[in-house]
PDB file of C-alpha atoms in Angstrom:
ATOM      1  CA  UNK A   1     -60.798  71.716  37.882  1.00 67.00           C
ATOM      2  CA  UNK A   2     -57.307  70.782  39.132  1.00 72.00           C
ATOM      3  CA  UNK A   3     -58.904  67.021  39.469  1.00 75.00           C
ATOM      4  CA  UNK A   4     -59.987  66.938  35.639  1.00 73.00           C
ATOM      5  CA  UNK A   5     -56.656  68.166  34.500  1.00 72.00           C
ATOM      6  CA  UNK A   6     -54.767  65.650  36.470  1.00 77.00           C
ATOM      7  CA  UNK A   7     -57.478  63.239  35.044  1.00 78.00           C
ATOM      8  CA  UNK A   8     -56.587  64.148  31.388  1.00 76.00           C
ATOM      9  CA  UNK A   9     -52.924  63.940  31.943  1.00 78.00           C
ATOM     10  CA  UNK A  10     -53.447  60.389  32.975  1.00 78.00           C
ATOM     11  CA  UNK A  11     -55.483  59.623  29.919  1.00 82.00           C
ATOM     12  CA  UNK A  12     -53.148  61.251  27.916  1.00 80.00           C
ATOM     13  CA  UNK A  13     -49.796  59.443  29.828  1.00 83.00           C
ATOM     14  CA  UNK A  14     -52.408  56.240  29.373  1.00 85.00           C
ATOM     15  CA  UNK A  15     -52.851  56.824  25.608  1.00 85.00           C
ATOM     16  CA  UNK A  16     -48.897  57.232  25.204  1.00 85.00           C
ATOM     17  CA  UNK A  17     -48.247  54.084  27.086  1.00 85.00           C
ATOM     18  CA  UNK A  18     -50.836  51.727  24.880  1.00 88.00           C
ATOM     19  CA  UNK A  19     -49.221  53.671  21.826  1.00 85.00           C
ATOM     20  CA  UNK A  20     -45.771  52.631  22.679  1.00 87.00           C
ATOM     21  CA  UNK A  21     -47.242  49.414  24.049  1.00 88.00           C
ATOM     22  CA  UNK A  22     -48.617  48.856  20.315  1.00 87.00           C
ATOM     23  CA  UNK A  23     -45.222  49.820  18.974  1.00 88.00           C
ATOM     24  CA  UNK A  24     -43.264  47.378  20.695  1.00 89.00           C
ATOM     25  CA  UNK A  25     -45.855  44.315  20.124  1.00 87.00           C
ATOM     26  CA  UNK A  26     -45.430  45.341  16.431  1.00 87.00           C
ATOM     27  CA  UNK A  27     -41.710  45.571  16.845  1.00 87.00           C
ATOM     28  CA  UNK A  28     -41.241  41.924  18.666  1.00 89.00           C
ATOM     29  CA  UNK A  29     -43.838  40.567  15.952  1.00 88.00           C
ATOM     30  CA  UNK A  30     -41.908  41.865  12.759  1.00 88.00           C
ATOM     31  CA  UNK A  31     -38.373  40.342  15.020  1.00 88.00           C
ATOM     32  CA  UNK A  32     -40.739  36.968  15.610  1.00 87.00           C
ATOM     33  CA  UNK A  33     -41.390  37.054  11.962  1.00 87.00           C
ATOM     34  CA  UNK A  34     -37.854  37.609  11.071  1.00 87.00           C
ATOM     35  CA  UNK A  35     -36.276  35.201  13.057  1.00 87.00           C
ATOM     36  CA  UNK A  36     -38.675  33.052  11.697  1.00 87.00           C
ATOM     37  CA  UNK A  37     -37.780  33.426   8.372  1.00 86.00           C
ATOM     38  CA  UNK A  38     -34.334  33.249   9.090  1.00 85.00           C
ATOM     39  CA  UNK A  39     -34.931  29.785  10.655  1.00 84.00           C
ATOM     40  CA  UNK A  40     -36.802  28.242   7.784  1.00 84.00           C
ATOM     41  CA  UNK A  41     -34.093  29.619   5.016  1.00 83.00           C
ATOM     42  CA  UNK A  42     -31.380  27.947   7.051  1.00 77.00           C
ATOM     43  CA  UNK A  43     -32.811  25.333   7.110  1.00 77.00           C
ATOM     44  CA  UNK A  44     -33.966  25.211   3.560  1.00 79.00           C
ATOM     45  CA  UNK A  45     -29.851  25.990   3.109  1.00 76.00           C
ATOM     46  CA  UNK A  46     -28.805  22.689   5.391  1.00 71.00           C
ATOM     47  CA  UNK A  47     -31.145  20.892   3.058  1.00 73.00           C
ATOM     48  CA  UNK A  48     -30.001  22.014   0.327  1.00 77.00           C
ATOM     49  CA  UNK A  49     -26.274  21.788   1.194  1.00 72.00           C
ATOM     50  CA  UNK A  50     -27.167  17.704   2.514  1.00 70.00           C
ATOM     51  CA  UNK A  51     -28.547  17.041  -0.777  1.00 74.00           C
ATOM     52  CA  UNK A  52     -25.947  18.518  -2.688  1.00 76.00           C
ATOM     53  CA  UNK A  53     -23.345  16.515  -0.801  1.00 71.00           C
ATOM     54  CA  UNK A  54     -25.217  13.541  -0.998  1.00 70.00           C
ATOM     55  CA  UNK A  55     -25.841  14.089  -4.553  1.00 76.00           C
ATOM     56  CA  UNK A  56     -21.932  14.651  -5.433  1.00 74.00           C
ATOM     57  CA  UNK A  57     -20.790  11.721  -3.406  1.00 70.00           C
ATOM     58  CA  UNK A  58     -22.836   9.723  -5.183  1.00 73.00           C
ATOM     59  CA  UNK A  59     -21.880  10.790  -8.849  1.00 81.00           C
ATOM     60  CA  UNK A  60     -17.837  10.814  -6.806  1.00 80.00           C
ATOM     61  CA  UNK A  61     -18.534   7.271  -5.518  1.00 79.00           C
ATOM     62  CA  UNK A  62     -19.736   5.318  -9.023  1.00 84.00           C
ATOM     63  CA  UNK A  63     -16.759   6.006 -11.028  1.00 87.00           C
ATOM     64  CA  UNK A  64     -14.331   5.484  -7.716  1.00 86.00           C
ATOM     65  CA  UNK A  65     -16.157   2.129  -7.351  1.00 87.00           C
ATOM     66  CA  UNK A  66     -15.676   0.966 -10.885  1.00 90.00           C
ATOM     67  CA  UNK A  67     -12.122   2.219 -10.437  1.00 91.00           C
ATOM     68  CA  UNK A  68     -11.357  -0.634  -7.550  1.00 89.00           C
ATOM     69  CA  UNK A  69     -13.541  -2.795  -9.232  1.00 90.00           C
ATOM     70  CA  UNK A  70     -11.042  -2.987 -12.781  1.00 90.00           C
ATOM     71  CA  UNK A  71      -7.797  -2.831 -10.534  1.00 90.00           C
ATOM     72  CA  UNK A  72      -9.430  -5.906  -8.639  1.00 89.00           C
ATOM     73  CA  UNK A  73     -10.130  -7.992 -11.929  1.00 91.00           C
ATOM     74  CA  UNK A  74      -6.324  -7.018 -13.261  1.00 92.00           C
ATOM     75  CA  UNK A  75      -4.692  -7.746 -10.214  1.00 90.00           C
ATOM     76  CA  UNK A  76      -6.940 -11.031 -10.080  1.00 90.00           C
ATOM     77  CA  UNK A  77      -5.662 -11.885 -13.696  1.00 89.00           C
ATOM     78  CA  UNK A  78      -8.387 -12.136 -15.289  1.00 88.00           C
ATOM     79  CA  UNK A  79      -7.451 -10.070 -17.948  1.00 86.00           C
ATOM     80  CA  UNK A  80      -4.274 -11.974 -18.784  1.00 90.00           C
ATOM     81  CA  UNK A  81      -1.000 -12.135 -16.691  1.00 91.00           C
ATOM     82  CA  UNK A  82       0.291  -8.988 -14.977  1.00 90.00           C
ATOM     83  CA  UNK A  83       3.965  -8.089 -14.506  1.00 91.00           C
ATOM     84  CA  UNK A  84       5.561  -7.851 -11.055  1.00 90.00           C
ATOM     85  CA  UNK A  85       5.834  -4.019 -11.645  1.00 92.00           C
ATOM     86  CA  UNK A  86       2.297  -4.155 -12.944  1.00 92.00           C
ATOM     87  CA  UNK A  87       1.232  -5.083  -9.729  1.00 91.00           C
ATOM     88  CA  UNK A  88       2.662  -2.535  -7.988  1.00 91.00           C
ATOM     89  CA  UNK A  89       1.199  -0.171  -9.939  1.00 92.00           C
ATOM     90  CA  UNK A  90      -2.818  -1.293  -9.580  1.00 91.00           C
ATOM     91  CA  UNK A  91      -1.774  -1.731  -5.817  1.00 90.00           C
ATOM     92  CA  UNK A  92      -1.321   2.056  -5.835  1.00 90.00           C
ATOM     93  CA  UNK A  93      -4.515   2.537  -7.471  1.00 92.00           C
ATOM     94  CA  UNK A  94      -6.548   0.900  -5.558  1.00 87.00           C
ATOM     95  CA  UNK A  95      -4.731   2.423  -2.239  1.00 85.00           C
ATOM     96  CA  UNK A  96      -5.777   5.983  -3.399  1.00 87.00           C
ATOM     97  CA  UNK A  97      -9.109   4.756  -4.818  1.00 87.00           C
ATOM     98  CA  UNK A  98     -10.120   3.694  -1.445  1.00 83.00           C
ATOM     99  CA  UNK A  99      -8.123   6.521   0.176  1.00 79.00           C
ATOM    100  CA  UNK A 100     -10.284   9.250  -2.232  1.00 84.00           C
ATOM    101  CA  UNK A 101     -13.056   7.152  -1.155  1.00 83.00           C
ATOM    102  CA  UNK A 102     -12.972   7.490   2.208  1.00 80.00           C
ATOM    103  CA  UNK A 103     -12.487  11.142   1.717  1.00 80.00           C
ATOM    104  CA  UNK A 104     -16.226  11.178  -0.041  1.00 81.00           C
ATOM    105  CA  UNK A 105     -17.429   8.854   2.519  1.00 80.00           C
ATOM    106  CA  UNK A 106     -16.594  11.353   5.248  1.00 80.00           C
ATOM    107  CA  UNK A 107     -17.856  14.540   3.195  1.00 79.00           C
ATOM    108  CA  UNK A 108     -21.548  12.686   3.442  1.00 78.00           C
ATOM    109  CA  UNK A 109     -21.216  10.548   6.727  1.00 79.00           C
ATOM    110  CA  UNK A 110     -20.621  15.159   8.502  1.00 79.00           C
ATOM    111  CA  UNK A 111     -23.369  15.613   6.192  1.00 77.00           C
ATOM    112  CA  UNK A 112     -26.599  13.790   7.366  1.00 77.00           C
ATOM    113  CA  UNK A 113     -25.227  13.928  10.696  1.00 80.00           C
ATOM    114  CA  UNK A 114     -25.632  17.938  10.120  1.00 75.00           C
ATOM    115  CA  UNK A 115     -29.077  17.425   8.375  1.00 72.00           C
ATOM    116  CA  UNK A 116     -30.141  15.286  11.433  1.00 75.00           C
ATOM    117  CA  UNK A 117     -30.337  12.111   9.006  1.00 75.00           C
ATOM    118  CA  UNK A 118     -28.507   9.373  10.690  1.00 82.00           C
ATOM    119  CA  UNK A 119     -30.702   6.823  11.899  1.00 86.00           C
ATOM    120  CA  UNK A 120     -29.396   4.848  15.078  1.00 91.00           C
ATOM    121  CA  UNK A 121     -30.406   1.155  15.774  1.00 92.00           C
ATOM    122  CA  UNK A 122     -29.420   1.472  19.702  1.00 94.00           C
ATOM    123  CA  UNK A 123     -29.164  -1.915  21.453  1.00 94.00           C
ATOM    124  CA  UNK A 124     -26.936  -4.118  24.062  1.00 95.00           C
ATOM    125  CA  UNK A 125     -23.974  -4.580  23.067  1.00 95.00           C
ATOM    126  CA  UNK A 126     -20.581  -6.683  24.319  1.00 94.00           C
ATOM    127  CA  UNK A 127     -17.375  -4.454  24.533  1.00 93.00           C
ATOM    128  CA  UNK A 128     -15.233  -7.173  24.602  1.00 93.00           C
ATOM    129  CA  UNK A 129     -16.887  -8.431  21.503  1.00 93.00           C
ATOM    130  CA  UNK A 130     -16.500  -5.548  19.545  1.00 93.00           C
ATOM    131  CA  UNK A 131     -12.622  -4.595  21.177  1.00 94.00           C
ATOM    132  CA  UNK A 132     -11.222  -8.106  20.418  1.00 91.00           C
ATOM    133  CA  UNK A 133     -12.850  -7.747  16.391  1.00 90.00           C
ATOM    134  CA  UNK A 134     -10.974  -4.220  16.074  1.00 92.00           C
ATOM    135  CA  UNK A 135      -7.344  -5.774  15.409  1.00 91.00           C
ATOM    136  CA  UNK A 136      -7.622  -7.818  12.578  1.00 90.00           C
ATOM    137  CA  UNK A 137      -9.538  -4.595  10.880  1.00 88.00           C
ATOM    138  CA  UNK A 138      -6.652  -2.598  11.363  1.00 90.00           C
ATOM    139  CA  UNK A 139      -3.634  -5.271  11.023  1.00 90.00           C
ATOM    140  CA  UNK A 140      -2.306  -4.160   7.439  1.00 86.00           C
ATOM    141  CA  UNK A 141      -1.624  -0.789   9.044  1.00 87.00           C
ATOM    142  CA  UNK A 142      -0.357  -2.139  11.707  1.00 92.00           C
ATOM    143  CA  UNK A 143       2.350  -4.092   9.845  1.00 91.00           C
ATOM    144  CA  UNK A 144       3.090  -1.466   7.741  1.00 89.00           C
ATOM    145  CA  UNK A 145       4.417   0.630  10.371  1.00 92.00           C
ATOM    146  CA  UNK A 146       5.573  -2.420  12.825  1.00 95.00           C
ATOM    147  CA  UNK A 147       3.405  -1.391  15.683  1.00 95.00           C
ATOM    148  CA  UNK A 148       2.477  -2.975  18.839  1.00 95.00           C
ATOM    149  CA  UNK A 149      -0.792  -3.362  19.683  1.00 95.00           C
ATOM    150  CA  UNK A 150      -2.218  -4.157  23.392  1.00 95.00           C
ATOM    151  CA  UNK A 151      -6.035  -5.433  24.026  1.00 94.00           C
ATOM    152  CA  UNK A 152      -6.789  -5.913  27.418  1.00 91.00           C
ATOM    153  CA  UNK A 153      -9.716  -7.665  27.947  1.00 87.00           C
ATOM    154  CA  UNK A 154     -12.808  -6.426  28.853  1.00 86.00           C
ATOM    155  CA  UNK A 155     -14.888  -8.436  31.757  1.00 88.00           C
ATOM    156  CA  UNK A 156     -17.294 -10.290  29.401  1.00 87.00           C
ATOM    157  CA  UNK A 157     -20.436  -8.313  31.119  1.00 89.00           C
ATOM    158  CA  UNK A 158     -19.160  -5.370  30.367  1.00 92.00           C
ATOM    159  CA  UNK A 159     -21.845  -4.022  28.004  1.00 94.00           C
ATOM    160  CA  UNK A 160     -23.579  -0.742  26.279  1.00 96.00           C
ATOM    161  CA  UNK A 161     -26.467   0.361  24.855  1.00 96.00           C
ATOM    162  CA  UNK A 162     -25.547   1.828  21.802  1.00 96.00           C
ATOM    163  CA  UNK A 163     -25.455   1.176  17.823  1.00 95.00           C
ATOM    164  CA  UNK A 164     -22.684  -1.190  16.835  1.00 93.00           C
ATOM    165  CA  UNK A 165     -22.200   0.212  13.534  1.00 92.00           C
ATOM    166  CA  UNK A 166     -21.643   3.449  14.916  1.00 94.00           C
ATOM    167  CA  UNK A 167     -19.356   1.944  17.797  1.00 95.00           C
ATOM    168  CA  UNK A 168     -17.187   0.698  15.525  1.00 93.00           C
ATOM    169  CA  UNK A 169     -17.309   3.211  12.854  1.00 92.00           C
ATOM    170  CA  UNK A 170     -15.727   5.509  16.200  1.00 94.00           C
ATOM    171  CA  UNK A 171     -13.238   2.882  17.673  1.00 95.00           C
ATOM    172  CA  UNK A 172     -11.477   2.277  13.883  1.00 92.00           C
ATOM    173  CA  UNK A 173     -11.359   5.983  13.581  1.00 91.00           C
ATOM    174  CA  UNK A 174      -9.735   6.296  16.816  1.00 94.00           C
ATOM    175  CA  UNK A 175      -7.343   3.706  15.756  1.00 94.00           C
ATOM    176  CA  UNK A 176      -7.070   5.529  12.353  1.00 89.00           C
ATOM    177  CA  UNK A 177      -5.855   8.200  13.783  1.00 89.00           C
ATOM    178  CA  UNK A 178      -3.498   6.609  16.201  1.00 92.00           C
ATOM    179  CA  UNK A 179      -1.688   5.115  13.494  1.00 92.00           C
ATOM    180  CA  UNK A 180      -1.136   7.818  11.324  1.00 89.00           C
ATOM    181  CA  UNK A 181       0.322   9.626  13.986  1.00 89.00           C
ATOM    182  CA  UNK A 182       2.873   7.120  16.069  1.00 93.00           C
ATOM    183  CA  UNK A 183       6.410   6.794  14.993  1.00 92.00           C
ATOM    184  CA  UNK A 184       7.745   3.425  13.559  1.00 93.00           C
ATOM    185  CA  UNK A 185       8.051   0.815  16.058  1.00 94.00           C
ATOM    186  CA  UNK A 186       5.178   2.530  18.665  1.00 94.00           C
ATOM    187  CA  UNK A 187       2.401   1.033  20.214  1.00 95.00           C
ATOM    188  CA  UNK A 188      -1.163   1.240  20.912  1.00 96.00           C
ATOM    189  CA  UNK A 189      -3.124   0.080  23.296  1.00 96.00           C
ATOM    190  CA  UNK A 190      -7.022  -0.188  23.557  1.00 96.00           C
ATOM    191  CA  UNK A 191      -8.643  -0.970  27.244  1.00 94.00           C
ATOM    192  CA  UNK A 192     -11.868  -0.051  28.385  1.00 94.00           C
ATOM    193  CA  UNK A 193     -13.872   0.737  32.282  1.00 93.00           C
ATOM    194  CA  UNK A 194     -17.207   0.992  33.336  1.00 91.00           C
ATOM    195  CA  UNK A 195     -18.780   3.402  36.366  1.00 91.00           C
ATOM    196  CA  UNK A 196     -22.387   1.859  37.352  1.00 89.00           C
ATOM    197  CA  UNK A 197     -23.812   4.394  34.553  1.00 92.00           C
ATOM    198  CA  UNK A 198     -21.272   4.476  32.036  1.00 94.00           C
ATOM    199  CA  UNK A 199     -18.892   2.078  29.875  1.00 95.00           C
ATOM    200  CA  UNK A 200     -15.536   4.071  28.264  1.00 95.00           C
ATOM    201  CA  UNK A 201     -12.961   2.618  25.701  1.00 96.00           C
ATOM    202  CA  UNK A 202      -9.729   4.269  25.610  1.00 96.00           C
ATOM    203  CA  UNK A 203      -7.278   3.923  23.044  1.00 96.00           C
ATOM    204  CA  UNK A 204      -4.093   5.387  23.804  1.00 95.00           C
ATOM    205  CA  UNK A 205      -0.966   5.547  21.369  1.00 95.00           C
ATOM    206  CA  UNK A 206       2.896   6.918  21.713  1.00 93.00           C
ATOM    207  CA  UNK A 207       2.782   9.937  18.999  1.00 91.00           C
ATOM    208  CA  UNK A 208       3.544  13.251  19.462  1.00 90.00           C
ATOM    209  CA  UNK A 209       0.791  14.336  21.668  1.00 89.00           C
ATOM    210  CA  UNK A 210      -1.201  17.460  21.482  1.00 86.00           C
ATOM    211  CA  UNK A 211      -0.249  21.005  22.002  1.00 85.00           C
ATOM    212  CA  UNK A 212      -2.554  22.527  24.814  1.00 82.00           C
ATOM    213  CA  UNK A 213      -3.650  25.756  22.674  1.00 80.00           C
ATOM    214  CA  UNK A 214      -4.903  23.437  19.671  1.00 82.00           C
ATOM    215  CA  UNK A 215      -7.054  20.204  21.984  1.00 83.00           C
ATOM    216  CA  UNK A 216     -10.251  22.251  22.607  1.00 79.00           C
ATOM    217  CA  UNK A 217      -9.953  22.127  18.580  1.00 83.00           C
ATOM    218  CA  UNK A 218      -9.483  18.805  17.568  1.00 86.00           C
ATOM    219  CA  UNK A 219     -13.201  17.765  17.315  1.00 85.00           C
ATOM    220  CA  UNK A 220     -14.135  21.019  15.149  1.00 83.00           C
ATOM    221  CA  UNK A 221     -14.785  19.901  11.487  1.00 77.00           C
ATOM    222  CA  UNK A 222     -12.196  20.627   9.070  1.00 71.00           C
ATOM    223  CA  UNK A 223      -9.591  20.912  11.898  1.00 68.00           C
ATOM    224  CA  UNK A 224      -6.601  19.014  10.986  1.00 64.00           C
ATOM    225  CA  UNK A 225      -3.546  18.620  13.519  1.00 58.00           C
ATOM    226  CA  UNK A 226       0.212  19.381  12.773  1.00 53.00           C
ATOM    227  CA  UNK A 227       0.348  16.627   9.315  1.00 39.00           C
ATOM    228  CA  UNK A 228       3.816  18.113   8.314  1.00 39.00           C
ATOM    229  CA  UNK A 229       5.620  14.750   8.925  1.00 43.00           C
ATOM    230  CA  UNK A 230       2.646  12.615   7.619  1.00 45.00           C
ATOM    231  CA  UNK A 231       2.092  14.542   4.324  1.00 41.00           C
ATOM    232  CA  UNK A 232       0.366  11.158   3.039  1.00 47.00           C
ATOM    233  CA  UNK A 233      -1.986  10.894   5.324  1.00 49.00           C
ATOM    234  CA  UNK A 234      -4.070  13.996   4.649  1.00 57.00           C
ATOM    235  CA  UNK A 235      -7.712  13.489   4.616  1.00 60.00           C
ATOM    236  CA  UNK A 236     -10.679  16.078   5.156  1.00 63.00           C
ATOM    237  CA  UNK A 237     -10.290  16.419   9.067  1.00 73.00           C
ATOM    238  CA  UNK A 238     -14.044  15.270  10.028  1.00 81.00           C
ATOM    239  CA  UNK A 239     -13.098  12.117  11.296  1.00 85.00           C
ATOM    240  CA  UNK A 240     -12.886  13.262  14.972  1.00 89.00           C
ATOM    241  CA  UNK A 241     -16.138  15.601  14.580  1.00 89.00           C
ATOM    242  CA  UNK A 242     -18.141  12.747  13.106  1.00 90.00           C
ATOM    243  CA  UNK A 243     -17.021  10.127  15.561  1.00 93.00           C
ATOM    244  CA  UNK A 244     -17.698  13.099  18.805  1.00 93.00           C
ATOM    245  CA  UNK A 245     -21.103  14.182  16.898  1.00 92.00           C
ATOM    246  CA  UNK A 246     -21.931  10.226  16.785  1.00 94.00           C
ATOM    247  CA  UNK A 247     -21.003   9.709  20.463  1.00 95.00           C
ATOM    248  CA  UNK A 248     -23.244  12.131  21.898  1.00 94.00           C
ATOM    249  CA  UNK A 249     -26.009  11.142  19.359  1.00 93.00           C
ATOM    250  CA  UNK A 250     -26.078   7.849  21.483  1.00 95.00           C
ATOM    251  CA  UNK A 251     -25.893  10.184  24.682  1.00 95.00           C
ATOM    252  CA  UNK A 252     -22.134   9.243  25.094  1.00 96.00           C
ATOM    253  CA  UNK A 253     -19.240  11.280  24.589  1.00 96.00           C
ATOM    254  CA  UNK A 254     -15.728  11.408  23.046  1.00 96.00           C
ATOM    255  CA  UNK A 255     -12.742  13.692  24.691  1.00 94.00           C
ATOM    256  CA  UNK A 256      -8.927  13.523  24.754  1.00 94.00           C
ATOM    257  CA  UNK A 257      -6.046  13.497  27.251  1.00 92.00           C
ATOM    258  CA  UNK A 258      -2.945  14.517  25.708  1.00 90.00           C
ATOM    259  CA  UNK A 259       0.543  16.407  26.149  1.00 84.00           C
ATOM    260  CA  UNK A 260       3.375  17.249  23.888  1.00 84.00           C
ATOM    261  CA  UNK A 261       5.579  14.066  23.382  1.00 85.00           C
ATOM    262  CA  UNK A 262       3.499  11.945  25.571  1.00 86.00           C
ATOM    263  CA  UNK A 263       1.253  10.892  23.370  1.00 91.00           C
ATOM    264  CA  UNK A 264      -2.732  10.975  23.150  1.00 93.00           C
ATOM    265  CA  UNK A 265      -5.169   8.886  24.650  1.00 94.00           C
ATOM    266  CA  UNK A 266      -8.752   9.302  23.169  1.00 96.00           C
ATOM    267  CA  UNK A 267     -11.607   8.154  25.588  1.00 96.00           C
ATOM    268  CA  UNK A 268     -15.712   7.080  24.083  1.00 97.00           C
ATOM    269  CA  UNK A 269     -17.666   6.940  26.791  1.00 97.00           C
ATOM    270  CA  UNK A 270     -21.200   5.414  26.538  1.00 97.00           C
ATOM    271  CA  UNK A 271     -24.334   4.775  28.334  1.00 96.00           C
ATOM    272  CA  UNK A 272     -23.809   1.022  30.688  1.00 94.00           C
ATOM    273  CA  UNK A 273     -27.486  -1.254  29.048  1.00 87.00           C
ATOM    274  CA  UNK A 274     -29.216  -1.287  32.030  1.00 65.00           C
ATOM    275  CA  UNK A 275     -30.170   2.785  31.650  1.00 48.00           C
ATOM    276  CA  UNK A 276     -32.013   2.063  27.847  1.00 45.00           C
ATOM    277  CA  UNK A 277     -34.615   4.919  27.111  1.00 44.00           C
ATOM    278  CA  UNK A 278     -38.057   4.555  27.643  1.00 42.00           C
TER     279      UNK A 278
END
């Protein structure tokens, strides 16, 4: 007797366990089927979000366009003569047609890089060929604020394996930034290294630096630094996430060494040819 009622507690304790067993399948089901869910609206929402950014910098773009496109024939006289003061005044509309242009460009450029839709065209490429092109893209700002810049040569086999648009679209934000932010008279200087696996451009300027609490931050989207002395330089603050996001895209990476008043130097580092993926 004492057997069968130890029996028919362990059916019972047996029943109870496949009961709660039951429960809990049900429970991490309903949590599969939620997180599921929750997955494909956020995506739907990225999607949505990339193709109403796309959309908008599109409509943004066509009228910007055809604004530098009318200051360009005026300028070019083909409207009749302009006046001296004229001039100055289409100068300053193109300047912050291209400057509200980049901001757009920027806005979609975070955008597909968010929705995954950047395509990269990864091949071997020449540093020094694509350091010694970067000065005469950025010599009107250079003048403008009578800054010294240094190249040093790379060793002509120094090469990567990444996509030159996006190389470059990287290195002239670097520079970008390093000219908004050194002082009159300042200097920056572009060199780059290689390790047997890696190749890393560093472009280093004499601004302000970086406060320790706010570096970690820098490369966050929308993260601007201290812009109370360069009030006319504002822009979205996705440069530095887009040109980091870009970097590891192409299995590189892009960090910073800085300190107050010392300046910043910003280092890309990408993958050396010779380790392509199969």
């Amino acid at each position: 007797k004492e057997a069968a009622l130890a029996l028919e507690a362990h059916s019972e304790e047996l029943k109870a366990q496949t009961v709660a067993l039951e429960i809990t399948q049900q429970e991490l089901e309903a949590a599969y089927e939620a997180e599921r869910a929750a997955r494909a609206e956020a995506e739907a929402a990225n999607e949505a979000k990339a193709q109403f950014l796309a959309t908008m910098s599109h409509e943004l773009r066509t009228p910007l366009n055809a604004i530098g496109g009318y200051a360009e024939l005026l300028l070019d006289g083909i409207r009749g003569p302009v006046t001296g003061e004229q001039v100055q005044d289409l100068e300053r509309i193109r300047r912050s047609q291209r400057h509200l242009l980049s901001l757009i460009n920027d806005i979609l450029n975070f955008a597909k890089i968010e929705a995954g839709k950047v395509a990269f065209n990864c091949r071997d490429i020449s540093m020094h060929d694509t350091l010694s092109a970067l000065e005469e893209l950025v010599a009107p700002q250079l003048k403008e604020k009578s800054l010294i810049y240094n190249y040093y040569c790379c060793d002509p086999s120094f090469t990567a394996y990444a996509d030159p648009e996006k190389v470059q679209q990287i290195l002239l934000n670097l520079l970008s930034n390093a000219t908004k932010f050194t002082p009159n008279g300042g200097s920056i200087t572009v060199q780059c290294g290689a390790t047997a696996s890696e190749m890393s451009v560093e472009v280093t300027d004499t601004g302000p630096g970086i406060e320790a609490s706010r570096v970690e931050s820098v490369f966050e989207p929308f993260v601007q630094l201290d812009r109370a002395h360069h009030s006319t330089h504002q822009g979205t603050g996705l440069g530095l996430a887009i040109s980091r996001d870009l970097a590891r895209a192409m299995d590189g990476d892009l960090r910073v060494i800085t300190a107050t008043g010392k300046g910043s130097t910003f280092i890309l580092s990408l993958p050396r040819s010779k380790i392509k993926k199969s």
